[in-house]
Amino acid sequence: MRIIGLTGGIGSGKSTVARIWQGCGAIVIDADAIARDLMQPGSKVLEEVAQAFGKDLLDVEGKLRRAELAARVFISEEKTAQLNSITHPAIRYQIGMGIERARVGGVQVLVLDHPLLLESGMSDLVDDVVVVDVPAELRVHRLVKLRGLAEDDARHRIMRQMSDEDRRMRADYVIDNSGSRDALECSACELWQRFVEQVE
């Protein structure tokens, strides 16, 4: 089984590429979805996060107030690293379980969609690294316009991630998403077809 690691900075369109690949028949493990599941009320990981960053992060139903967590975490490298030290081991374990299920199920090409694939040290789980690349200023614009983030928040989040240059240097393949949706779809589909042909 060949495992393709898909990553990119926040606002790069990485999740859009994952959806395009799913439309081509790809099986995708979504690290963000795993992280959300691990933050469900009553989970051990959520309890650890609340212990570290404040019990008031949980609402009356025990649900995580995500915006408040982001405001407390993304203000410094130390806080971001503290959160990652709690969440990353649990995320890696769940990813490993998903990879094993795919292997047993006979999947030939598996996609690991992970925004922090390189920063978290999980690139050792994949055979190829695909980076979706967009200039930082364009990402800020998209995060503000399309996701409704405050500009300062968008910039803080980008600053806490690996630089675009470092990400590109560690990529086996780069998908440029600074153009239109049609251009992205064309590039993504061409690359996916190449992966499929290489395992046939």
CSV table of C-alpha atoms in Angstrom, one decimal, residues 9-199:
chain,number,residue,atom,x,y,z
A,9,GLY,CA,-0.6,25.7,5.6
A,10,ILE,CA,-3.9,26.9,7.0
A,11,GLY,CA,-6.0,28.4,4.2
A,12,SER,CA,-4.1,26.6,1.5
A,13,GLY,CA,-6.9,24.5,0.2
A,14,LYS,CA,-5.5,21.2,1.4
A,15,SER,CA,-9.0,20.0,2.4
A,16,THR,CA,-10.3,20.9,-1.1
A,17,VAL,CA,-7.6,18.8,-2.7
A,18,ALA,CA,-8.6,15.9,-0.4
A,19,ARG,CA,-12.3,16.2,-1.5
A,20,ILE,CA,-11.2,16.3,-5.2
A,21,TRP,CA,-9.2,13.1,-4.6
A,22,GLN,CA,-12.1,11.5,-2.8
A,23,GLY,CA,-14.2,12.3,-5.9
A,24,CYS,CA,-11.5,10.3,-7.9
A,25,GLY,CA,-12.0,7.4,-5.6
A,26,ALA,CA,-9.4,8.0,-2.9
A,27,ILE,CA,-9.7,6.7,0.6
A,28,VAL,CA,-8.7,9.5,3.0
A,29,ILE,CA,-7.8,9.6,6.6
A,30,ASP,CA,-8.6,13.1,7.9
A,31,ALA,CA,-6.4,14.1,10.8
A,32,ASP,CA,-8.6,17.1,11.6
A,33,ALA,CA,-11.6,14.9,11.9
A,34,ILE,CA,-9.7,12.6,14.2
A,35,ALA,CA,-8.7,15.7,16.3
A,36,ARG,CA,-12.3,16.8,16.6
A,37,ASP,CA,-13.4,13.4,17.7
A,38,LEU,CA,-10.7,13.4,20.4
A,39,MET,CA,-12.1,16.6,21.7
A,40,GLN,CA,-15.6,15.3,22.3
A,41,PRO,CA,-17.1,15.9,25.8
A,42,GLY,CA,-15.9,13.4,28.3
A,43,SER,CA,-12.8,12.4,26.4
A,44,LYS,CA,-9.5,11.9,28.1
A,45,VAL,CA,-7.7,14.3,25.7
A,46,LEU,CA,-10.3,17.0,26.2
A,47,GLU,CA,-9.9,16.7,30.0
A,48,GLU,CA,-6.1,17.1,29.7
A,49,VAL,CA,-6.5,20.2,27.5
A,50,ALA,CA,-8.9,21.8,29.9
A,51,GLN,CA,-6.6,21.0,32.8
A,52,ALA,CA,-3.7,22.7,30.9
A,53,PHE,CA,-5.5,25.7,29.5
A,54,GLY,CA,-8.4,26.3,31.8
A,55,LYS,CA,-11.6,24.5,32.8
A,56,ASP,CA,-13.6,27.4,31.6
A,57,LEU,CA,-12.8,26.3,28.0
A,58,LEU,CA,-15.7,23.9,28.4
A,59,ASP,CA,-19.3,25.1,28.2
A,60,VAL,CA,-22.1,23.9,30.4
A,61,GLU,CA,-22.5,20.8,28.3
A,62,GLY,CA,-18.8,19.9,28.5
A,63,LYS,CA,-18.2,20.9,24.9
A,64,LEU,CA,-15.0,22.7,23.9
A,65,ARG,CA,-15.2,26.4,23.2
A,66,ARG,CA,-12.8,26.2,20.2
A,67,ALA,CA,-12.4,29.9,19.5
A,68,GLU,CA,-11.4,30.5,23.1
A,69,LEU,CA,-8.9,27.6,23.0
A,70,ALA,CA,-7.4,29.1,19.8
A,71,ALA,CA,-7.1,32.5,21.4
A,72,ARG,CA,-5.1,31.1,24.3
A,73,VAL,CA,-3.0,28.7,22.3
A,74,PHE,CA,-1.9,30.5,19.1
A,75,ILE,CA,-0.4,33.4,21.0
A,76,SER,CA,3.0,31.7,21.5
A,77,GLU,CA,5.1,28.9,20.3
A,78,GLU,CA,5.2,27.5,23.8
A,79,LYS,CA,1.4,27.3,24.2
A,80,THR,CA,1.1,25.8,20.7
A,81,ALA,CA,3.7,23.2,21.6
A,82,GLN,CA,2.0,22.4,24.9
A,83,LEU,CA,-1.3,21.7,23.1
A,84,ASN,CA,0.4,19.6,20.5
A,85,SER,CA,2.1,17.5,23.2
A,86,ILE,CA,-1.3,16.5,24.5
A,87,THR,CA,-3.1,16.0,21.2
A,88,HIS,CA,-0.5,14.6,18.7
A,89,PRO,CA,0.2,11.2,20.4
A,90,ALA,CA,-3.5,10.4,20.5
A,91,ILE,CA,-4.0,11.6,16.9
A,92,ARG,CA,-1.0,9.5,15.7
A,93,TYR,CA,-2.4,6.4,17.4
A,94,GLN,CA,-5.8,6.8,15.7
A,95,ILE,CA,-4.1,7.4,12.3
A,96,GLY,CA,-2.1,4.2,12.8
A,97,MET,CA,-5.3,2.3,13.4
A,98,GLY,CA,-6.8,3.8,10.2
A,99,ILE,CA,-3.7,2.8,8.2
A,100,GLU,CA,-3.9,-0.8,9.5
A,101,ARG,CA,-7.6,-1.0,8.6
A,102,ALA,CA,-6.9,0.2,5.1
A,103,ARG,CA,-4.1,-2.3,4.7
A,104,VAL,CA,-6.2,-5.2,5.8
A,105,GLY,CA,-9.0,-3.9,3.5
A,106,GLY,CA,-6.7,-4.1,0.5
A,107,VAL,CA,-6.5,-0.3,-0.2
A,108,GLN,CA,-3.7,0.3,-2.8
A,109,VAL,CA,-3.3,4.1,-2.4
A,110,LEU,CA,-4.2,5.8,0.9
A,111,VAL,CA,-4.3,9.5,1.6
A,112,LEU,CA,-3.4,11.0,5.0
A,113,ASP,CA,-4.8,14.5,5.1
A,114,HIS,CA,-2.9,16.2,7.9
A,115,PRO,CA,-2.3,20.0,8.3
A,116,LEU,CA,0.6,19.4,10.6
A,117,LEU,CA,2.1,16.4,8.9
A,118,LEU,CA,5.6,17.8,8.8
A,119,GLU,CA,5.5,19.8,12.1
A,120,SER,CA,4.2,16.9,14.1
A,121,GLY,CA,6.9,14.5,12.9
A,122,MET,CA,4.2,12.2,11.3
A,123,SER,CA,5.7,12.3,7.8
A,124,ASP,CA,7.4,9.0,8.7
A,125,LEU,CA,4.0,7.4,8.3
A,126,VAL,CA,3.8,8.3,4.5
A,127,ASP,CA,5.6,7.4,1.3
A,128,ASP,CA,5.2,10.7,-0.4
A,129,VAL,CA,4.5,14.2,0.8
A,130,VAL,CA,2.2,16.5,-1.3
A,131,VAL,CA,2.1,20.1,-0.3
A,132,VAL,CA,-0.7,22.5,-1.3
A,133,ASP,CA,1.0,25.8,-1.7
A,134,VAL,CA,-0.4,29.3,-1.6
A,135,PRO,CA,1.4,32.6,-0.8
A,136,ALA,CA,0.8,33.6,2.8
A,137,GLU,CA,-1.0,36.9,2.0
A,138,LEU,CA,-3.5,35.2,-0.2
A,139,ARG,CA,-4.1,32.7,2.6
A,140,VAL,CA,-4.8,35.5,5.0
A,141,HIS,CA,-7.2,37.0,2.5
A,142,ARG,CA,-9.1,33.7,2.1
A,143,LEU,CA,-9.2,33.0,5.8
A,144,VAL,CA,-10.7,36.4,6.5
A,145,LYS,CA,-13.1,36.5,3.6
A,146,LEU,CA,-14.2,32.8,3.4
A,147,ARG,CA,-13.8,31.6,7.0
A,148,GLY,CA,-14.6,34.8,8.9
A,149,LEU,CA,-11.4,34.8,10.9
A,150,ALA,CA,-10.1,38.1,12.3
A,151,GLU,CA,-7.0,39.1,10.3
A,152,ASP,CA,-4.7,39.1,13.5
A,153,ASP,CA,-6.0,35.6,14.3
A,154,ALA,CA,-5.3,34.4,10.7
A,155,ARG,CA,-1.7,35.8,10.8
A,156,HIS,CA,-1.0,34.3,14.3
A,157,ARG,CA,-2.1,30.8,13.0
A,158,ILE,CA,0.1,31.1,9.9
A,159,MET,CA,3.1,32.2,12.0
A,160,ARG,CA,2.7,29.2,14.3
A,161,GLN,CA,3.0,26.8,11.4
A,162,MET,CA,6.1,25.8,9.4
A,163,SER,CA,7.2,28.4,6.8
A,164,ASP,CA,6.1,27.9,3.2
A,165,GLU,CA,9.7,27.6,2.1
A,166,ASP,CA,10.5,24.8,4.6
A,167,ARG,CA,7.3,23.0,3.6
A,168,ARG,CA,8.1,23.2,-0.1
A,169,MET,CA,11.6,21.9,0.6
A,170,ARG,CA,10.3,18.8,2.3
A,171,ALA,CA,7.7,18.1,-0.4
A,172,ASP,CA,7.9,15.4,-3.0
A,173,TYR,CA,5.1,17.1,-5.0
A,174,VAL,CA,3.7,20.6,-4.8
A,175,ILE,CA,0.3,21.7,-5.9
A,176,ASP,CA,-0.1,25.4,-6.6
A,177,ASN,CA,-3.4,26.7,-5.5
A,178,SER,CA,-2.9,30.4,-6.1
A,179,GLY,CA,-5.2,30.3,-9.2
A,180,SER,CA,-8.7,29.2,-10.0
A,181,ARG,CA,-10.7,26.2,-8.6
A,182,ASP,CA,-10.7,24.7,-12.1
A,183,ALA,CA,-6.9,24.9,-12.3
A,184,LEU,CA,-6.6,23.3,-8.8
A,185,GLU,CA,-8.9,20.5,-9.8
A,186,CYS,CA,-6.9,19.8,-13.0
A,187,SER,CA,-3.6,19.7,-11.1
A,188,ALA,CA,-5.0,17.6,-8.3
A,189,CYS,CA,-6.6,15.0,-10.7
A,190,GLU,CA,-3.5,14.7,-12.8
A,191,LEU,CA,-1.4,14.0,-9.8
A,192,TRP,CA,-3.9,11.5,-8.4
A,193,GLN,CA,-3.9,9.6,-11.7
A,194,ARG,CA,-0.1,9.4,-11.6
A,195,PHE,CA,-0.2,7.9,-8.1
A,196,VAL,CA,-2.8,5.3,-9.2
A,197,GLU,CA,-0.8,4.4,-12.3
A,198,GLN,CA,2.3,3.9,-10.3
A,199,VAL,CA,0.7,1.1,-8.1
